[in-house]
Amino acid sequence: MLTKALLLSSAALLVSAANYDVNVGGLDSSTNPVLKFNPEFVNAVVGDTVTFHFQQKNHSVVQTSFNQVCSPLLSEQSQPVFATQFHPVANDQTSDFPTEVYTVTDASKPLWFYCSQKSHCGKGMIFSINCPTTGDNSLDAFRNRALAIGQQEAAASSSAAAWSATMTPDVYAGQTYPPIYHPTVTSTVVFGTSTWTTTYESWENSPPPTPVAENGVTHTVIVGNNNLITYDPPSIVAAPRDTVRFVFQTRNHTITQSSFGNPCRKLEFTNPGEIGFDSGFVAGKPDSSAFYEVKVNDTKPIWAYCRQTGHCGQGMVFAINPDDTSARSFSAFVSLAKTINGTTGGGSGSGTGSGSGSTSGSGSGNAATSASSVVGGLVGVAVVGVSAAVALLL
C-alpha cells in the first residue's frame, strides 16, 4: 500500500508540474528589435519548467543575482549556474525558434535572469521567477538596477562620441566608417575570492573584463557544417579566459585572423607588427577530431576568415565580440568581405608566426604533438586530429 501511495504521489507531482513559455527578443510591427522577455516574470513551484523561445536577433538567457545584475551567477565551482548559448535568429524566420528549458529547483526565493548580449541588460532585458510585486527586491527594483548599468554604458558612449568627432573616419571598399573609441583602461576585477588588476583596451559595448568561470568556458564553432562554406555560429560573445574551439568537419578550411577593414587578408599583411592566429589549412573530419583552439584574453572585437580560395568572398567570415549596435557590426564585416570578394586574400601558409611581446601564453597539443610557445599574440600550428591551443593576447 505504501508503494502504491508513493507512486500515486509521484504521478500527482508529474501531472501538476507546469510549463511557462517565455519569448526572448523578437521584432515589433515595424521590424525593430524588441529587447524584452515576454512575459517578464512568472510564478512557479519546484518542478515547474520555463521554456525560453529565442526569437529574432541574437539573445541568451543567463541567471544572475539581484545585487549583481548583468553578471552571471556562479556556482561554488565558479561555473555559471544557468547560461544558454547565444541563439542568432534571422529577421525573416517566423517559426521553429530555438528553445532552452529551465527547471525550477528552488521556489523559496526570487530567481533573476538577463540577456547577456552587449547592452541588452542595461536596456532592461531582464526576467524573474517568483519576484515580489512591490518592495526593495521587486521586478521594478531589479529593472532599475539594470537600467543604472545602462546609464553607465551610455555615459561611456557619450565620451566615445566626443572623441570620435575629432577623428578622421576610415574608408574601406568605398564605404565610410566612423572611428572607434577604445581607450586603454585599468580595472580591478573581482572573481570569487580572487582580485586582480588588468589593463586592456575598452571598446564601446565590449563585455566586461571579468571571466565567466575560473577557467573560462568553451565555445564550439563548426567549420564547414553540413558541407556549407560557413562558421556555425558565425559570431560569438566571449569573455577573458574563454576558449573558442573551431571544429573542422568538411572540406578544407582555415580560421585566420584579419581586421575589420580588410576581412580577406591576414592581419600581419595589413597591420604591421601584429601577427594574428592562423590554423593553416585543415581537412575536415566528420567525427569532429580535427579542431583548433583560440584562448581569449581580451574583450575587443576579433575578426577572422577562411583563406581557402573564394570562401571569404562568399561570406565565410567569423567574429568574436563584434559590436552589432555600431557601423562596424558583424553584418557590415560580412558585407565588406563580399564587396572585396576575397580578391586581395587567399594563398597558402603553414599557420605559424613569430614575434615578441610583453605578455605570454602557451599552445599545447596531445601527446602526439609538441607544445608551441605563444608570445605577444603569436600562434601555434593546428594539426588534424589533435588540439593546438592558441593564446590570443591583445
CSV table of N, CA and C in Angstrom, one decimal, residues 5-163:
chain,number,residue,atom,x,y,z
A,5,ALA,N,1.0,4.2,-2.7
A,5,ALA,CA,0.7,5.6,-2.3
A,5,ALA,C,1.9,6.5,-2.8
A,6,LEU,N,3.1,6.0,-2.7
A,6,LEU,CA,4.2,6.8,-3.3
A,6,LEU,C,4.1,7.0,-4.8
A,7,LEU,N,3.8,5.9,-5.5
A,7,LEU,CA,3.6,6.0,-6.9
A,7,LEU,C,2.5,7.0,-7.3
A,8,LEU,N,1.4,7.0,-6.6
A,8,LEU,CA,0.3,7.9,-6.8
A,8,LEU,C,0.8,9.4,-6.5
A,9,SER,N,1.6,9.5,-5.4
A,9,SER,CA,2.1,10.8,-5.1
A,9,SER,C,3.0,11.4,-6.2
A,10,SER,N,3.9,10.5,-6.7
A,10,SER,CA,4.8,10.9,-7.7
A,10,SER,C,4.1,11.2,-9.0
A,11,ALA,N,3.1,10.5,-9.3
A,11,ALA,CA,2.3,10.7,-10.5
A,11,ALA,C,1.6,12.1,-10.4
A,12,ALA,N,1.1,12.4,-9.2
A,12,ALA,CA,0.4,13.6,-9.0
A,12,ALA,C,1.4,14.8,-9.2
A,13,LEU,N,2.6,14.6,-8.7
A,13,LEU,CA,3.6,15.7,-8.9
A,13,LEU,C,3.9,15.9,-10.4
A,14,LEU,N,4.0,14.8,-11.1
A,14,LEU,CA,4.3,14.9,-12.5
A,14,LEU,C,3.2,15.7,-13.3
A,15,VAL,N,1.9,15.3,-12.9
A,15,VAL,CA,0.8,15.9,-13.5
A,15,VAL,C,0.7,17.4,-13.2
A,16,SER,N,1.0,17.8,-11.9
A,16,SER,CA,0.9,19.1,-11.5
A,16,SER,C,2.0,20.1,-12.0
A,17,ALA,N,3.1,19.5,-12.4
A,17,ALA,CA,4.2,20.4,-12.9
A,17,ALA,C,3.7,21.2,-14.1
A,18,ALA,N,4.0,22.5,-14.1
A,18,ALA,CA,3.5,23.4,-15.2
A,18,ALA,C,4.7,23.8,-16.0
A,19,ASN,N,4.4,24.2,-17.2
A,19,ASN,CA,5.5,24.8,-18.1
A,19,ASN,C,5.0,26.2,-18.5
A,20,TYR,N,5.9,27.2,-18.4
A,20,TYR,CA,5.7,28.5,-18.8
A,20,TYR,C,6.5,28.9,-20.0
A,21,ASP,N,5.8,29.4,-21.1
A,21,ASP,CA,6.5,29.8,-22.3
A,21,ASP,C,6.9,31.2,-22.3
A,22,VAL,N,8.1,31.6,-22.5
A,22,VAL,CA,8.6,32.9,-22.5
A,22,VAL,C,9.4,33.2,-23.8
A,23,ASN,N,8.9,34.3,-24.4
A,23,ASN,CA,9.6,34.7,-25.7
A,23,ASN,C,10.8,35.6,-25.3
A,24,VAL,N,11.9,35.4,-26.0
A,24,VAL,CA,13.1,36.2,-25.8
A,24,VAL,C,13.4,37.0,-27.0
A,25,GLY,N,13.3,38.3,-26.9
A,25,GLY,CA,13.5,39.2,-28.1
A,25,GLY,C,12.4,39.1,-29.1
A,26,GLY,N,12.8,39.3,-30.3
A,26,GLY,CA,11.7,39.4,-31.4
A,26,GLY,C,11.7,40.7,-32.1
A,27,LEU,N,10.7,40.9,-32.9
A,27,LEU,CA,10.6,42.2,-33.6
A,27,LEU,C,9.2,42.8,-33.4
A,28,ASP,N,9.1,44.1,-33.4
A,28,ASP,CA,7.8,44.8,-33.3
A,28,ASP,C,7.2,44.9,-34.7
A,29,SER,N,6.1,45.6,-34.7
A,29,SER,CA,5.3,45.7,-36.0
A,29,SER,C,6.1,46.4,-37.1
A,30,SER,N,7.1,47.2,-36.6
A,30,SER,CA,7.9,48.0,-37.6
A,30,SER,C,9.3,47.3,-37.8
A,31,THR,N,9.4,46.0,-37.4
A,31,THR,CA,10.5,45.2,-37.5
A,31,THR,C,11.7,45.7,-36.7
A,32,ASN,N,11.5,46.5,-35.7
A,32,ASN,CA,12.5,46.9,-34.8
A,32,ASN,C,12.8,45.9,-33.7
A,33,PRO,N,14.0,45.7,-33.3
A,33,PRO,CA,14.2,44.7,-32.2
A,33,PRO,C,13.5,45.0,-31.0
A,34,VAL,N,13.0,43.9,-30.4
A,34,VAL,CA,12.3,44.0,-29.1
A,34,VAL,C,13.3,43.4,-28.0
A,35,LEU,N,13.8,44.3,-27.2
A,35,LEU,CA,14.7,43.8,-26.1
A,35,LEU,C,14.0,43.6,-24.8
A,36,LYS,N,13.2,42.5,-24.8
A,36,LYS,CA,12.4,42.2,-23.7
A,36,LYS,C,12.2,40.7,-23.6
A,37,PHE,N,11.9,40.2,-22.4
A,37,PHE,CA,11.3,38.9,-22.2
A,37,PHE,C,9.8,39.1,-22.1
A,38,ASN,N,9.1,38.2,-22.7
A,38,ASN,CA,7.6,38.3,-22.7
A,38,ASN,C,7.0,36.9,-22.4
A,39,PRO,N,6.4,36.8,-21.1
A,39,PRO,CA,6.3,37.8,-20.1
A,39,PRO,C,7.6,38.0,-19.4
A,40,GLU,N,7.7,39.1,-18.5
A,40,GLU,CA,8.9,39.4,-17.8
A,40,GLU,C,9.1,38.7,-16.5
A,41,PHE,N,8.0,38.0,-16.0
A,41,PHE,CA,8.1,37.2,-14.8
A,41,PHE,C,7.0,36.2,-14.8
A,42,VAL,N,7.3,35.1,-14.1
A,42,VAL,CA,6.3,34.1,-13.8
A,42,VAL,C,6.4,33.6,-12.4
A,43,ASN,N,5.3,33.1,-11.9
A,43,ASN,CA,5.3,32.5,-10.5
A,43,ASN,C,5.3,31.0,-10.7
A,44,ALA,N,6.2,30.3,-10.1
A,44,ALA,CA,6.4,28.8,-10.3
A,44,ALA,C,6.7,28.1,-9.0
A,45,VAL,N,6.5,26.8,-9.0
A,45,VAL,CA,6.9,26.0,-7.9
A,45,VAL,C,8.0,25.0,-8.3
A,46,VAL,N,8.6,24.3,-7.4
A,46,VAL,CA,9.6,23.3,-7.7
A,46,VAL,C,9.0,22.3,-8.6
A,47,GLY,N,9.8,22.0,-9.7
A,47,GLY,CA,9.4,21.0,-10.7
A,47,GLY,C,8.8,21.7,-11.9
A,48,ASP,N,8.3,22.9,-11.8
A,48,ASP,CA,7.8,23.6,-13.0
A,48,ASP,C,9.0,23.9,-13.9
A,49,THR,N,8.7,24.1,-15.2
A,49,THR,CA,9.7,24.5,-16.2
A,49,THR,C,9.3,25.8,-16.9
A,50,VAL,N,10.4,26.5,-17.3
A,50,VAL,CA,10.2,27.7,-18.2
A,50,VAL,C,10.9,27.4,-19.5
A,51,THR,N,10.2,27.5,-20.6
A,51,THR,CA,10.7,27.2,-21.9
A,51,THR,C,11.0,28.6,-22.6
A,52,PHE,N,12.2,28.9,-22.8
A,52,PHE,CA,12.6,30.2,-23.4
A,52,PHE,C,12.6,30.0,-25.0
A,53,HIS,N,11.8,30.8,-25.7
A,53,HIS,CA,11.7,30.7,-27.1
A,53,HIS,C,12.5,31.9,-27.7
A,54,PHE,N,13.7,31.6,-28.3
A,54,PHE,CA,14.5,32.7,-28.8
A,54,PHE,C,14.0,33.1,-30.2
A,55,GLN,N,13.6,34.4,-30.2
A,55,GLN,CA,13.0,34.9,-31.5
A,55,GLN,C,14.1,35.8,-32.1
A,56,GLN,N,13.7,36.6,-33.1
A,56,GLN,CA,14.6,37.3,-33.9
A,56,GLN,C,15.7,38.1,-33.2
A,57,LYS,N,16.9,38.2,-33.9
A,57,LYS,CA,18.1,38.8,-33.4
A,57,LYS,C,18.9,37.7,-32.6
A,58,ASN,N,19.8,38.1,-31.7
A,58,ASN,CA,20.7,37.2,-31.1
A,58,ASN,C,20.7,37.4,-29.6
A,59,HIS,N,20.1,36.5,-28.9
A,59,HIS,CA,20.0,36.6,-27.4
A,59,HIS,C,20.4,35.4,-26.7
A,60,SER,N,20.5,35.6,-25.4
A,60,SER,CA,20.8,34.5,-24.5
A,60,SER,C,20.0,34.7,-23.2
A,61,VAL,N,20.0,33.7,-22.3
A,61,VAL,CA,19.4,33.8,-21.0
A,61,VAL,C,20.4,33.3,-20.0
A,62,VAL,N,20.8,34.2,-19.0
A,62,VAL,CA,21.8,33.9,-18.0
A,62,VAL,C,21.2,34.2,-16.7
A,63,GLN,N,21.4,33.3,-15.7
A,63,GLN,CA,20.9,33.5,-14.4
A,63,GLN,C,21.9,34.5,-13.7
A,64,THR,N,21.3,35.4,-12.9
A,64,THR,CA,22.1,36.4,-12.2
A,64,THR,C,21.6,36.5,-10.8
A,65,SER,N,22.0,37.5,-10.0
A,65,SER,CA,21.5,37.8,-8.7
A,65,SER,C,21.0,39.2,-8.6
A,66,PHE,N,20.2,39.5,-7.6
A,66,PHE,CA,19.6,40.8,-7.5
A,66,PHE,C,20.7,41.9,-7.3
A,67,ASN,N,21.8,41.5,-6.5
A,67,ASN,CA,22.8,42.5,-6.2
A,67,ASN,C,23.9,42.6,-7.3
A,68,GLN,N,24.0,41.7,-8.2
A,68,GLN,CA,25.0,41.7,-9.2
A,68,GLN,C,24.3,41.6,-10.6
A,69,VAL,N,23.3,42.3,-10.8
A,69,VAL,CA,22.6,42.3,-12.1
A,69,VAL,C,23.5,42.5,-13.3
A,70,CYS,N,23.2,41.8,-14.3
A,70,CYS,CA,24.0,41.9,-15.6
A,70,CYS,C,25.4,41.1,-15.5
A,71,SER,N,25.5,40.3,-14.4
A,71,SER,CA,26.7,39.5,-14.3
A,71,SER,C,26.2,38.1,-13.9
A,72,PRO,N,26.8,37.0,-14.5
A,72,PRO,CA,26.3,35.7,-14.3
A,72,PRO,C,26.5,35.2,-12.8
A,73,LEU,N,25.5,34.5,-12.3
A,73,LEU,CA,25.5,33.9,-11.0
A,73,LEU,C,26.4,32.6,-11.1
A,74,LEU,N,27.4,32.5,-10.2
A,74,LEU,CA,28.3,31.4,-10.3
A,74,LEU,C,28.1,30.4,-9.2
A,75,SER,N,28.4,29.1,-9.5
A,75,SER,CA,28.3,28.1,-8.5
A,75,SER,C,29.6,28.1,-7.6
A,76,GLU,N,29.6,27.2,-6.7
A,76,GLU,CA,30.8,27.1,-5.8
A,76,GLU,C,32.0,26.7,-6.7
A,77,GLN,N,31.8,26.1,-7.8
A,77,GLN,CA,32.9,25.7,-8.7
A,77,GLN,C,33.2,26.8,-9.7
A,78,SER,N,32.7,28.0,-9.5
A,78,SER,CA,32.9,29.1,-10.3
A,78,SER,C,32.4,28.9,-11.7
A,79,GLN,N,31.3,28.1,-11.9
A,79,GLN,CA,30.7,27.9,-13.2
A,79,GLN,C,29.3,28.6,-13.2
A,80,PRO,N,28.9,29.1,-14.3
A,80,PRO,CA,27.6,29.7,-14.4
A,80,PRO,C,26.5,28.7,-13.9
A,81,VAL,N,25.6,29.2,-13.1
A,81,VAL,CA,24.5,28.3,-12.6
A,81,VAL,C,23.6,27.9,-13.7
A,82,PHE,N,23.3,28.9,-14.6
A,82,PHE,CA,22.4,28.7,-15.8
A,82,PHE,C,22.8,29.7,-16.8
A,83,ALA,N,23.2,29.3,-18.0
A,83,ALA,CA,23.6,30.2,-19.0
A,83,ALA,C,23.4,29.5,-20.4
A,84,THR,N,22.5,30.0,-21.2
A,84,THR,CA,22.3,29.4,-22.5
A,84,THR,C,23.4,29.9,-23.5
A,85,GLN,N,23.5,29.3,-24.6
A,85,GLN,CA,24.3,29.9,-25.6
A,85,GLN,C,23.5,31.0,-26.3
A,86,PHE,N,24.2,31.8,-27.2
A,86,PHE,CA,23.5,32.8,-28.0
A,86,PHE,C,22.8,32.1,-29.1
A,87,HIS,N,21.6,32.5,-29.4
A,87,HIS,CA,20.8,31.9,-30.5
A,87,HIS,C,20.5,33.0,-31.5
A,88,PRO,N,21.4,33.1,-32.6
A,88,PRO,CA,21.1,34.1,-33.6
A,88,PRO,C,19.9,33.6,-34.5
A,89,VAL,N,18.9,34.5,-34.6
A,89,VAL,CA,17.7,34.2,-35.4
A,89,VAL,C,17.5,35.3,-36.4
A,90,ALA,N,17.4,34.9,-37.7
A,90,ALA,CA,17.2,35.9,-38.8
A,90,ALA,C,15.9,36.6,-38.7
A,91,ASN,N,15.8,37.8,-39.2
A,91,ASN,CA,14.6,38.6,-39.2
A,91,ASN,C,13.5,37.9,-39.9
A,92,ASP,N,13.8,37.1,-41.0
A,92,ASP,CA,12.7,36.5,-41.8
A,92,ASP,C,12.3,35.1,-41.2
A,93,GLN,N,12.9,34.7,-40.1
A,93,GLN,CA,12.4,33.4,-39.5
A,93,GLN,C,11.2,33.7,-38.6
A,94,THR,N,10.1,33.0,-38.9
A,94,THR,CA,8.9,33.2,-38.2
A,94,THR,C,8.4,32.0,-37.4
A,95,SER,N,9.1,30.9,-37.5
A,95,SER,CA,8.7,29.7,-36.8
A,95,SER,C,9.9,28.8,-36.5
A,96,ASP,N,9.7,27.7,-35.8
A,96,ASP,CA,10.7,26.8,-35.4
A,96,ASP,C,11.9,27.5,-34.7
A,97,PHE,N,11.5,28.4,-33.7
A,97,PHE,CA,12.5,29.1,-33.0
A,97,PHE,C,13.2,28.2,-32.0
A,98,PRO,N,14.6,28.4,-31.8
A,98,PRO,CA,15.3,27.6,-30.9
A,98,PRO,C,14.8,27.8,-29.5
A,99,THR,N,14.9,26.8,-28.6
A,99,THR,CA,14.4,26.9,-27.3
A,99,THR,C,15.4,26.3,-26.3
A,100,GLU,N,15.3,26.8,-25.1
A,100,GLU,CA,16.1,26.3,-23.9
A,100,GLU,C,15.1,26.2,-22.8
A,101,VAL,N,15.3,25.1,-21.9
A,101,VAL,CA,14.4,24.9,-20.8
A,101,VAL,C,15.1,25.1,-19.5
A,102,TYR,N,14.4,25.8,-18.6
A,102,TYR,CA,14.9,26.0,-17.2
A,102,TYR,C,14.0,25.3,-16.3
A,103,THR,N,14.5,24.4,-15.4
A,103,THR,CA,13.7,23.7,-14.4
A,103,THR,C,13.8,24.3,-13.0
A,104,VAL,N,12.7,24.7,-12.4
A,104,VAL,CA,12.8,25.3,-11.1
A,104,VAL,C,13.1,24.3,-10.0
A,105,THR,N,14.2,24.5,-9.3
A,105,THR,CA,14.6,23.6,-8.3
A,105,THR,C,14.5,24.3,-6.9
A,106,ASP,N,14.3,25.6,-6.9
A,106,ASP,CA,14.2,26.3,-5.6
A,106,ASP,C,13.2,27.4,-5.8
A,107,ALA,N,12.1,27.3,-5.1
A,107,ALA,CA,11.0,28.3,-5.2
A,107,ALA,C,10.9,29.1,-3.9
A,108,SER,N,11.9,29.0,-3.1
A,108,SER,CA,11.9,29.7,-1.8
A,108,SER,C,12.3,31.2,-1.9
A,109,LYS,N,12.9,31.6,-3.0
A,109,LYS,CA,13.4,33.0,-3.2
A,109,LYS,C,13.2,33.4,-4.7
A,110,PRO,N,13.3,34.6,-5.0
A,110,PRO,CA,13.2,35.1,-6.4
A,110,PRO,C,14.4,34.6,-7.1
A,111,LEU,N,14.2,34.3,-8.4
A,111,LEU,CA,15.3,33.9,-9.3
A,111,LEU,C,15.3,35.0,-10.4
A,112,TRP,N,16.6,35.4,-10.7
A,112,TRP,CA,16.8,36.6,-11.6
A,112,TRP,C,17.6,36.1,-12.9
A,113,PHE,N,17.2,36.7,-14.0
A,113,PHE,CA,17.8,36.4,-15.3
A,113,PHE,C,18.0,37.6,-16.1
A,114,TYR,N,18.9,37.5,-17.1
A,114,TYR,CA,19.1,38.6,-18.1
A,114,TYR,C,19.6,38.1,-19.4
A,115,CYS,N,19.6,38.9,-20.4
A,115,CYS,CA,20.2,38.6,-21.7
A,115,CYS,C,21.6,39.2,-21.7
A,116,SER,N,22.6,38.3,-22.0
A,116,SER,CA,24.0,38.8,-21.9
A,116,SER,C,24.5,39.4,-23.2
A,117,GLN,N,23.7,39.5,-24.1
A,117,GLN,CA,24.1,40.3,-25.3
A,117,GLN,C,24.5,41.7,-24.9
A,118,LYS,N,25.5,42.2,-25.5
A,118,LYS,CA,26.0,43.5,-25.1
A,118,LYS,C,25.0,44.6,-25.1
A,119,SER,N,24.9,45.3,-24.0
A,119,SER,CA,24.0,46.5,-23.8
A,119,SER,C,22.5,46.1,-23.6
A,120,HIS,N,22.1,44.8,-23.8
A,120,HIS,CA,20.7,44.4,-23.6
A,120,HIS,C,20.3,44.5,-22.2
A,121,CYS,N,21.1,44.0,-21.3
A,121,CYS,CA,20.7,44.0,-19.9
A,121,CYS,C,20.5,45.5,-19.4
A,122,GLY,N,21.5,46.3,-19.8
A,122,GLY,CA,21.4,47.7,-19.5
A,122,GLY,C,20.2,48.5,-20.1
A,123,LYS,N,19.6,47.9,-21.0
A,123,LYS,CA,18.4,48.4,-21.6
A,123,LYS,C,17.1,47.8,-21.0
A,124,GLY,N,17.3,47.0,-20.0
A,124,GLY,CA,16.1,46.4,-19.2
A,124,GLY,C,15.7,45.1,-19.7
A,125,MET,N,16.5,44.3,-20.4
A,125,MET,CA,16.1,43.0,-20.9
A,125,MET,C,16.4,42.0,-19.8
A,126,ILE,N,15.4,41.9,-18.8
A,126,ILE,CA,15.6,41.1,-17.6
A,126,ILE,C,14.3,40.2,-17.4
A,127,PHE,N,14.4,39.2,-16.6
A,127,PHE,CA,13.3,38.3,-16.3
A,127,PHE,C,13.5,37.7,-14.9
A,128,SER,N,12.3,37.3,-14.3
A,128,SER,CA,12.4,36.8,-13.0
A,128,SER,C,11.3,35.7,-12.8
A,129,ILE,N,11.7,34.8,-11.9
A,129,ILE,CA,10.7,33.8,-11.4
A,129,ILE,C,10.5,34.1,-9.9
A,130,ASN,N,9.2,34.2,-9.6
A,130,ASN,CA,8.8,34.4,-8.2
A,130,ASN,C,9.3,35.7,-7.6
A,131,CYS,N,9.3,36.8,-8.3
A,131,CYS,CA,9.7,38.0,-7.8
A,131,CYS,C,8.6,38.7,-7.0
A,132,PRO,N,8.8,39.5,-6.0
A,132,PRO,CA,7.7,40.2,-5.3
A,132,PRO,C,7.2,41.3,-6.2
A,133,THR,N,6.0,41.7,-6.1
A,133,THR,CA,5.4,42.7,-6.9
A,133,THR,C,5.7,44.1,-6.4
A,134,THR,N,6.1,44.2,-5.1
A,134,THR,CA,6.5,45.5,-4.5
A,134,THR,C,7.7,45.3,-3.6
A,135,GLY,N,8.3,46.4,-3.2
A,135,GLY,CA,9.3,46.3,-2.2
A,135,GLY,C,10.7,46.5,-2.9
A,136,ASP,N,11.7,46.3,-2.0
A,136,ASP,CA,13.1,46.6,-2.4
A,136,ASP,C,13.7,45.6,-3.4
A,137,ASN,N,13.1,44.4,-3.4
A,137,ASN,CA,13.6,43.4,-4.4
A,137,ASN,C,12.5,43.0,-5.4
A,138,SER,N,11.7,43.9,-5.8
A,138,SER,CA,10.7,43.7,-6.8
A,138,SER,C,11.3,43.7,-8.2
A,139,LEU,N,10.5,43.3,-9.1
A,139,LEU,CA,10.9,43.3,-10.5
A,139,LEU,C,11.3,44.7,-11.0
A,140,ASP,N,10.5,45.7,-10.6
A,140,ASP,CA,10.8,47.1,-10.9
A,140,ASP,C,12.2,47.5,-10.3
A,141,ALA,N,12.4,47.1,-9.1
A,141,ALA,CA,13.7,47.5,-8.5
A,141,ALA,C,14.9,46.8,-9.2
A,142,PHE,N,14.7,45.5,-9.6
A,142,PHE,CA,15.7,44.8,-10.4
A,142,PHE,C,15.9,45.5,-11.7
A,143,ARG,N,14.8,45.9,-12.4
A,143,ARG,CA,15.0,46.5,-13.7
A,143,ARG,C,15.7,47.9,-13.5
A,144,ASN,N,15.5,48.6,-12.4
A,144,ASN,CA,16.1,49.9,-12.2
A,144,ASN,C,17.6,49.7,-12.0
A,145,ARG,N,18.0,48.6,-11.4
A,145,ARG,CA,19.4,48.3,-11.3
A,145,ARG,C,20.1,48.0,-12.6
A,146,ALA,N,19.4,47.3,-13.5
A,146,ALA,CA,19.9,47.0,-14.8
A,146,ALA,C,20.0,48.3,-15.6
A,147,LEU,N,19.0,49.2,-15.5
A,147,LEU,CA,19.0,50.4,-16.3
A,147,LEU,C,20.1,51.4,-15.8
A,148,ALA,N,20.4,51.3,-14.5
A,148,ALA,CA,21.5,52.1,-14.0
A,148,ALA,C,22.9,51.7,-14.6
A,149,ILE,N,23.0,50.4,-14.9
A,149,ILE,CA,24.2,49.9,-15.6
A,149,ILE,C,24.2,50.5,-17.0
A,150,GLY,N,23.0,50.5,-17.6
A,150,GLY,CA,22.8,51.0,-19.0
A,150,GLY,C,23.2,52.5,-19.0
A,151,GLN,N,22.9,53.3,-18.0
A,151,GLN,CA,23.3,54.7,-17.9
A,151,GLN,C,24.8,54.8,-17.9
A,152,GLN,N,25.4,54.0,-17.2
A,152,GLN,CA,26.9,54.0,-17.2
A,152,GLN,C,27.5,53.7,-18.5
A,153,GLU,N,26.8,52.7,-19.2
A,153,GLU,CA,27.3,52.4,-20.6
A,153,GLU,C,27.0,53.6,-21.5
A,154,ALA,N,25.9,54.3,-21.3
A,154,ALA,CA,25.6,55.4,-22.2
A,154,ALA,C,26.6,56.6,-21.9
A,155,ALA,N,27.0,56.8,-20.7
A,155,ALA,CA,28.0,57.8,-20.4
A,155,ALA,C,29.3,57.5,-21.1
A,156,ALA,N,29.7,56.3,-21.1
A,156,ALA,CA,30.9,55.9,-21.8
A,156,ALA,C,30.7,56.1,-23.3
A,157,SER,N,29.5,55.8,-23.8
A,157,SER,CA,29.3,56.0,-25.2
A,157,SER,C,29.3,57.5,-25.6
A,158,SER,N,28.9,58.4,-24.7
A,158,SER,CA,28.9,59.8,-24.9
A,158,SER,C,30.4,60.3,-25.0
A,159,SER,N,31.3,59.8,-24.1
A,159,SER,CA,32.7,60.1,-24.2
A,159,SER,C,33.3,59.6,-25.6
A,160,ALA,N,32.8,58.5,-26.0
A,160,ALA,CA,33.3,58.0,-27.3
A,160,ALA,C,32.8,58.9,-28.4
A,161,ALA,N,31.6,59.4,-28.3
A,161,ALA,CA,31.1,60.2,-29.4
A,161,ALA,C,31.9,61.5,-29.5
A,162,ALA,N,32.3,62.1,-28.3
A,162,ALA,CA,33.0,63.3,-28.3
A,162,ALA,C,34.4,63.1,-28.9
A,163,TRP,N,35.0,61.9,-28.6
A,163,TRP,CA,36.3,61.6,-29.1
A,163,TRP,C,36.2,61.4,-30.6
